[in-house]
Amino acid sequence: MSRFRKVFVLVPLLLGPTATPAPAAPAAFTHPGVLVSRPQLDFVKAKVNAGSQPWKAAYDQAFSSSYASLSRTPKPRAVVECGSYSNPNHGCTDEREDAIAAYTDALIWYISGDARYARKAIALMDAWSAVITSHTNSNAPLQTGWAGSSWPRAAELIKYTYPSWPNSGRFATMLRNVYLSKVINGSNSNGNWELSMMEAAVGISVFLEDKASYDKAVTRYRNRVAAYVYLASDGALPKTVPGSGLSSRSQIVSYWQGQSTFVDGLTQETCRDFTHTGYGIAATANVAETLRIQGDDVYGTDIGTRLRQALGFQSKYQLGAAPPSWLCGGHLNLGLGPVTEVGFNALSTRMGIAMANTQTLTERQRPAGSNALFVAWQTLTHAANPA
């Protein structure tokens, strides 16, 4: 037997400057803490009450929308069936719009103090939590992600700013069993799917105070953002997510809609169309905002860099710049949507980064309304909001 003992030395892992730390749920979750925080809402409330722009116009836009109608009748159903391109559409639009309506009412309640809107948000949430059991057909994961992104925003505001919601426990059970279980394992479809699914998963995990699901969702989110927006530092080809099955250049180019030249800010769906790209950008920013509220500010990591580059690249062409021949064959399908406020506010207002094209597009689109899917009233909540 050797006279020498083996000595094991633990060497700390050194992270490079662009590495992103492993996710860690907060010791205690911040509430309300999905997309909007109490300090942010207090800032908005003061601006609206003072009649300041663009917040007053944005508030009036939300208040006068059909989503804020106190006579709105919820349309819940046990099984929501959503096929590709909304065929079939059995409750899909109803579910998404009732979820946006609940969030709209919750915002109006907080800003105005009119309890009728809190009670309306509760009525909408209670109607669905009493009925729904599942989502089916090919678009079920995406549908669950879209509706599941709006529901916890509303639920957080009501549970933590309104004194009474007797059925909040039933709503939490619905979020866990019907929504979180459907989205938490992600998707290898186009990137906007998984980003929206992770937005739902992160928001629901905050509401449920589920640290394990939060960490799992944040890990998938970080991997997907890195594989959705290209940076030159990624190398000759875009990154891929674990389990994607994409290994060769030809597979990756095909997945990137046939685009074979990669530049900073190009997304996996830029050459598909800007509308779906906008969904991916919106979800990227929305999750980053929730993480910041929960004490994990990822805007200073590569996620913030990718978001800034994606916003600037798409904004340039949305504003009318002619695409070069190497980009999507020289033809772009525009229509980015009302998706720039959250990212622009984080990177420009709070961090002081100049973003000329994004600023021009953001200000041109104000007040940004809703895309009737999962984006709503972001000029109201995030325009020039330093909180």
Coordinates of C-alpha atoms in Angstrom, one line a residue:
M1 CA 0.0 0.0 0.0
S2 CA 1.3 3.4 -0.9
R3 CA 2.5 5.6 2.0
F4 CA 1.1 8.6 0.2
R5 CA -2.5 9.7 0.5
K6 CA -4.4 11.2 -2.4
V7 CA -5.2 14.8 -1.7
F8 CA -8.2 16.3 -3.5
V9 CA -8.2 20.0 -4.0
L10 CA -11.4 21.8 -4.8
V11 CA -10.7 24.5 -7.4
P12 CA -13.4 27.1 -7.9
L13 CA -14.9 27.3 -11.4
L14 CA -13.9 30.6 -13.0
L15 CA -16.7 32.1 -15.1
G16 CA -15.7 34.1 -18.1
P17 CA -17.0 37.7 -18.6
T18 CA -19.9 36.6 -20.8
A19 CA -20.9 33.6 -18.6
T20 CA -24.3 33.7 -17.0
P21 CA -24.5 32.4 -13.4
A22 CA -26.7 29.4 -12.7
P23 CA -30.3 30.4 -11.8
A24 CA -31.2 30.7 -8.2
A25 CA -34.7 31.4 -7.0
P26 CA -34.8 34.3 -4.5
A27 CA -34.8 33.5 -0.8
A28 CA -38.2 35.2 -0.7
F29 CA -40.2 36.2 -3.7
T30 CA -41.2 39.8 -4.3
H31 CA -44.9 40.5 -4.7
P32 CA -46.4 41.9 -6.8
G33 CA -43.6 40.7 -9.0
V34 CA -44.6 39.5 -12.4
L35 CA -43.6 42.0 -15.1
V36 CA -44.6 45.0 -12.9
S37 CA -43.6 45.8 -9.3
R38 CA -45.3 48.0 -6.8
P39 CA -42.7 50.8 -7.2
Q40 CA -43.2 50.8 -11.0
L41 CA -47.0 50.9 -10.5
D42 CA -46.7 53.8 -8.0
F43 CA -44.6 55.7 -10.5
V44 CA -47.3 55.1 -13.2
K45 CA -50.1 56.0 -10.8
A46 CA -48.5 59.3 -10.0
K47 CA -48.0 60.1 -13.7
V48 CA -51.5 59.3 -14.7
N49 CA -53.0 61.3 -11.8
A50 CA -50.9 64.2 -12.8
G51 CA -52.1 63.9 -16.4
S52 CA -48.6 63.5 -17.7
Q53 CA -47.8 62.0 -21.1
P54 CA -47.5 59.4 -22.5
W55 CA -48.9 57.7 -19.4
K56 CA -52.3 59.4 -19.3
A57 CA -52.9 58.6 -23.0
A58 CA -51.8 55.0 -22.4
Y59 CA -54.1 54.7 -19.4
D60 CA -57.0 56.2 -21.4
Q61 CA -56.3 53.7 -24.1
A62 CA -56.5 50.7 -21.7
F63 CA -59.5 52.2 -19.8
S64 CA -61.6 52.6 -23.0
S65 CA -60.7 49.2 -24.5
S66 CA -63.1 46.3 -24.5
Y67 CA -60.8 44.5 -22.1
A68 CA -61.7 47.0 -19.4
S69 CA -65.5 46.7 -19.8
L70 CA -67.2 46.0 -16.6
S71 CA -70.0 44.3 -18.5
R72 CA -67.6 41.8 -20.0
T73 CA -68.9 38.2 -19.8
P74 CA -66.2 35.6 -19.3
K75 CA -66.3 32.6 -21.7
P76 CA -64.6 29.7 -19.9
R77 CA -64.6 26.2 -21.1
A78 CA -63.2 22.9 -19.8
V79 CA -61.1 22.1 -22.8
V80 CA -59.5 24.8 -24.9
E81 CA -58.6 23.4 -28.4
C82 CA -56.2 25.3 -30.5
G83 CA -54.9 24.1 -33.9
S84 CA -52.3 25.6 -36.1
Y85 CA -53.2 29.1 -37.3
S86 CA -56.2 29.0 -35.0
N87 CA -57.9 26.2 -36.8
P88 CA -59.8 25.0 -34.8
N89 CA -60.3 27.9 -32.4
H90 CA -62.4 26.5 -29.6
G91 CA -62.0 28.9 -26.8
C92 CA -58.5 30.1 -27.7
T93 CA -59.3 33.7 -28.4
D94 CA -61.7 33.8 -25.5
E95 CA -59.1 32.5 -23.0
R96 CA -56.3 34.8 -24.1
E97 CA -58.6 37.9 -24.1
D98 CA -60.2 37.1 -20.8
A99 CA -56.7 36.8 -19.3
I100 CA -55.6 40.1 -20.8
A101 CA -58.9 41.6 -19.5
A102 CA -58.2 40.4 -16.0
Y103 CA -54.7 42.0 -16.2
T104 CA -56.2 45.2 -17.6
D105 CA -58.8 45.4 -14.8
A106 CA -56.1 44.8 -12.2
L107 CA -54.0 47.6 -13.6
I108 CA -57.0 50.0 -13.6
W109 CA -57.8 49.0 -10.1
Y110 CA -54.4 49.8 -8.8
I111 CA -54.1 53.1 -10.7
S112 CA -57.6 54.4 -10.1
G113 CA -58.5 52.8 -6.8
D114 CA -61.9 51.8 -8.2
A115 CA -62.7 48.5 -6.5
R116 CA -65.1 47.5 -9.3
Y117 CA -62.2 46.7 -11.5
A118 CA -60.5 44.5 -8.9
R119 CA -63.8 42.6 -8.5
K120 CA -64.1 42.3 -12.3
A121 CA -60.6 40.8 -12.5
I122 CA -61.5 38.4 -9.8
A123 CA -64.7 37.4 -11.6
L124 CA -62.8 36.6 -14.7
M125 CA -60.1 34.6 -12.9
D126 CA -62.7 32.7 -10.9
A127 CA -64.8 31.9 -13.9
W128 CA -61.9 30.2 -15.6
S129 CA -60.4 28.5 -12.5
A130 CA -63.8 26.9 -11.9
V131 CA -64.0 25.3 -15.3
I132 CA -60.8 24.7 -17.3
T133 CA -59.0 21.4 -17.2
S134 CA -56.8 21.2 -20.3
H135 CA -55.5 22.5 -23.6
T136 CA -55.4 20.3 -26.7
N137 CA -54.4 20.1 -30.4
S138 CA -51.2 21.3 -32.0
N139 CA -51.0 24.8 -30.7
A140 CA -51.8 23.8 -27.1
P141 CA -48.3 24.5 -25.7
L142 CA -48.2 28.0 -27.3
Q143 CA -51.7 28.8 -26.3
T144 CA -51.0 27.8 -22.7
G145 CA -47.9 30.0 -22.8
W146 CA -49.8 33.0 -24.0
A147 CA -52.7 32.8 -21.6
G148 CA -50.4 31.6 -18.9
S149 CA -48.3 34.8 -19.3
S150 CA -51.2 37.1 -18.6
W151 CA -53.0 35.3 -15.8
P152 CA -50.2 35.5 -13.2
R153 CA -49.7 39.2 -13.9
A154 CA -53.4 39.8 -13.0
A155 CA -53.3 37.4 -10.1
E156 CA -50.2 39.0 -8.5
L157 CA -51.8 42.5 -8.6
I158 CA -55.0 41.3 -7.1
K159 CA -53.7 39.0 -4.4
Y160 CA -51.1 41.5 -3.1
T161 CA -53.0 44.8 -3.5
Y162 CA -56.7 43.9 -3.0
P163 CA -57.9 42.8 0.5
S164 CA -60.1 39.8 -0.5
W165 CA -60.0 37.0 -3.0
P166 CA -61.5 33.9 -1.5
N167 CA -60.8 31.7 -4.5
S168 CA -57.2 32.6 -5.0
G169 CA -56.2 29.0 -3.9
R170 CA -58.3 27.5 -6.6
F171 CA -56.8 29.8 -9.1
A172 CA -53.3 28.7 -8.0
T173 CA -54.3 25.1 -8.4
M174 CA -55.4 25.9 -12.0
L175 CA -52.1 27.6 -12.8
R176 CA -50.1 24.6 -11.5
N177 CA -52.2 21.8 -13.0
V178 CA -53.5 23.2 -16.3
Y179 CA -50.7 25.7 -17.2
L180 CA -47.4 25.1 -15.5
S181 CA -47.5 21.3 -16.3
K182 CA -48.0 22.1 -20.0
V183 CA -45.2 24.7 -20.4
I184 CA -42.4 23.8 -17.9
N185 CA -40.6 21.3 -20.2
G186 CA -40.4 23.8 -23.1
S187 CA -40.6 23.1 -26.8
N188 CA -38.2 22.5 -29.7
S189 CA -40.5 24.4 -32.1
N190 CA -39.7 27.9 -33.2
G191 CA -38.0 29.9 -30.5
N192 CA -41.0 32.2 -29.8
W193 CA -42.9 29.2 -28.6
E194 CA -40.4 28.3 -25.8
L195 CA -39.8 31.9 -24.8
S196 CA -43.6 32.5 -24.3
M197 CA -43.8 29.2 -22.5
M198 CA -41.0 30.2 -20.2
E199 CA -42.6 33.6 -19.6
A200 CA -45.7 31.7 -18.4
A201 CA -43.6 29.3 -16.3
V202 CA -41.6 32.0 -14.6
G203 CA -44.6 34.1 -13.9
I204 CA -46.6 31.2 -12.5
S205 CA -43.7 30.0 -10.4
V206 CA -43.5 33.5 -8.8
F207 CA -47.2 33.4 -8.0
L208 CA -46.9 29.9 -6.6
E209 CA -43.6 30.6 -4.9
D210 CA -42.3 27.4 -6.5
K211 CA -38.5 27.7 -6.4
A212 CA -37.8 24.5 -8.2
S213 CA -40.0 25.4 -11.2
Y214 CA -38.6 28.9 -11.2
D215 CA -35.1 27.6 -11.5
K216 CA -36.0 25.1 -14.2
A217 CA -37.8 27.7 -16.2
V218 CA -35.0 30.3 -15.9
T219 CA -32.5 27.8 -17.1
R220 CA -34.5 27.0 -20.2
Y221 CA -35.1 30.7 -20.8
R222 CA -31.4 31.5 -20.7
N223 CA -30.6 28.7 -23.1
R224 CA -33.3 29.7 -25.5
V225 CA -32.4 33.4 -25.5
A226 CA -28.8 32.5 -26.3
A227 CA -30.1 30.3 -29.2
Y228 CA -32.7 32.8 -30.4
V229 CA -30.6 36.0 -30.9
Y230 CA -27.2 35.7 -32.6
L231 CA -24.1 37.5 -31.5
A232 CA -20.8 37.5 -33.3
S233 CA -19.2 36.1 -30.2
D234 CA -21.2 32.9 -30.7
G235 CA -18.9 31.9 -33.5
A236 CA -19.6 30.9 -37.1
L237 CA -23.1 29.5 -36.3
P238 CA -25.8 30.4 -33.8
K239 CA -26.0 28.5 -30.5
T240 CA -28.5 25.7 -30.1
V241 CA -30.4 24.5 -27.1
P242 CA -29.8 21.2 -25.4
G243 CA -31.9 18.5 -26.9
S244 CA -32.7 20.4 -30.1
G245 CA -31.3 17.8 -32.4
L246 CA -29.6 20.5 -34.4
S247 CA -26.0 19.6 -35.0
S248 CA -25.0 20.3 -38.6
R249 CA -24.7 23.6 -40.4
S250 CA -27.4 22.7 -42.8
Q251 CA -29.8 21.8 -40.0
I252 CA -29.1 25.1 -38.2
V253 CA -29.5 27.2 -41.4
S254 CA -32.8 25.5 -42.2
Y255 CA -34.0 26.2 -38.6
W256 CA -33.0 29.8 -39.1
Q257 CA -35.4 30.1 -42.0
G258 CA -32.7 29.5 -44.6
Q259 CA -30.5 32.4 -43.5
S260 CA -26.9 31.5 -43.8
T261 CA -25.2 34.9 -43.0
F262 CA -25.3 35.7 -39.3
V263 CA -24.9 39.1 -37.7
D264 CA -25.5 40.7 -34.3
G265 CA -29.2 41.0 -33.5
L266 CA -30.5 38.6 -36.2
T267 CA -33.0 36.2 -34.6
Q268 CA -34.0 32.7 -35.4
E269 CA -37.3 34.0 -36.9
T270 CA -36.2 37.3 -38.5
C271 CA -36.5 35.7 -42.0
R272 CA -39.8 34.1 -41.1
D273 CA -41.6 37.4 -40.3
F274 CA -41.2 40.2 -37.8
T275 CA -44.5 39.4 -36.1
H276 CA -43.3 36.1 -34.7
T277 CA -39.9 37.7 -34.0
G278 CA -41.7 40.3 -32.0
Y279 CA -43.3 37.6 -29.9
G280 CA -39.9 36.2 -29.1
I281 CA -38.4 39.7 -28.3
A282 CA -41.4 40.5 -26.1
A283 CA -41.1 37.3 -24.1
T284 CA -37.4 37.8 -23.7
A285 CA -37.9 41.3 -22.3
N286 CA -40.8 40.3 -20.1
V287 CA -39.0 37.5 -18.4
A288 CA -35.9 39.7 -17.9
E289 CA -38.1 42.2 -16.2
T290 CA -39.7 39.7 -13.9
L291 CA -36.2 38.3 -13.0
R292 CA -35.0 41.8 -12.2
I293 CA -37.9 42.4 -9.8
Q294 CA -37.0 39.1 -8.2
G295 CA -33.5 40.2 -7.6
D296 CA -31.8 38.6 -10.6
D297 CA -30.9 41.4 -13.0
V298 CA -29.9 39.7 -16.3
Y299 CA -29.9 42.9 -18.3
G300 CA -26.2 43.2 -17.5
T301 CA -25.4 39.8 -18.9
D302 CA -25.4 38.5 -22.5
I303 CA -29.2 38.4 -22.3
G304 CA -29.3 42.1 -22.2
T305 CA -26.8 42.4 -25.0
R306 CA -28.8 40.0 -27.1
L307 CA -32.0 41.9 -26.4
R308 CA -30.4 45.2 -27.2
Q309 CA -29.1 43.9 -30.5
A310 CA -32.3 42.3 -31.4
L311 CA -34.3 45.4 -30.7
G312 CA -31.9 47.6 -32.7
F313 CA -31.7 45.2 -35.7
Q314 CA -35.4 44.7 -36.1
S315 CA -36.3 48.3 -35.4
K316 CA -34.0 49.6 -38.1
Y317 CA -35.9 47.6 -40.8
Q318 CA -39.3 48.2 -39.2
L319 CA -38.6 51.9 -39.6
G320 CA -38.1 51.4 -43.4
A321 CA -34.4 50.6 -44.0
A322 CA -34.0 48.5 -47.2
P323 CA -32.7 45.0 -46.4
P324 CA -29.5 43.9 -48.1
S325 CA -29.6 41.0 -50.5
W326 CA -27.9 38.7 -48.0
L327 CA -30.6 39.2 -45.5
C328 CA -33.6 37.0 -46.0
G329 CA -33.1 37.2 -49.8
G330 CA -33.6 40.9 -49.7
H331 CA -37.2 40.7 -48.5
L332 CA -38.6 41.1 -45.0
N333 CA -42.2 40.5 -43.7
L334 CA -42.6 43.4 -41.3
G335 CA -45.0 43.9 -38.4
L336 CA -43.0 43.9 -35.2
G337 CA -45.9 44.9 -33.0
P338 CA -46.1 46.7 -29.6
V339 CA -43.1 44.9 -28.1
T340 CA -40.3 47.3 -27.6
E341 CA -41.2 49.3 -24.4
V342 CA -40.0 46.9 -21.7
G343 CA -36.6 46.2 -23.2
F344 CA -36.1 49.8 -24.3
N345 CA -36.9 51.1 -20.8
A346 CA -34.6 48.6 -19.1
L347 CA -31.7 49.2 -21.4
S348 CA -32.1 52.9 -22.2
T349 CA -33.9 54.6 -19.3
R350 CA -32.4 52.6 -16.5
M351 CA -29.0 51.7 -17.9
G352 CA -28.4 54.8 -20.1
I353 CA -27.6 52.9 -23.3
A354 CA -28.2 54.8 -26.5
M355 CA -30.6 53.0 -28.8
A356 CA -31.5 55.4 -31.5
N357 CA -33.6 53.1 -33.8
T358 CA -35.4 51.4 -31.0
Q359 CA -36.2 54.8 -29.4
T360 CA -37.6 56.2 -32.6
L361 CA -39.8 53.1 -33.2
T362 CA -40.9 53.0 -29.6
E363 CA -41.9 56.6 -29.4
R364 CA -43.6 56.4 -32.8
Q365 CA -45.8 53.5 -31.6
R366 CA -46.9 55.1 -28.4
P367 CA -49.2 54.5 -26.7
A368 CA -48.6 50.8 -27.4
G369 CA -51.7 48.7 -26.9
S370 CA -52.2 45.0 -27.0
N371 CA -51.4 42.3 -29.5
A372 CA -54.5 40.4 -28.3
L373 CA -52.2 37.4 -27.4
F374 CA -50.0 38.2 -24.4
V375 CA -48.7 41.8 -24.8
A376 CA -50.7 44.6 -23.3
W377 CA -50.3 48.2 -22.2
Q378 CA -46.5 48.4 -22.0
T379 CA -46.4 52.1 -22.6
L380 CA -48.5 52.5 -19.5
T381 CA -46.4 50.3 -17.4
H382 CA -42.9 50.8 -18.7
A383 CA -42.5 54.0 -20.6
A384 CA -39.6 56.0 -19.1
N385 CA -40.1 54.1 -15.8
P386 CA -37.0 54.3 -13.6
A387 CA -38.4 52.2 -10.8

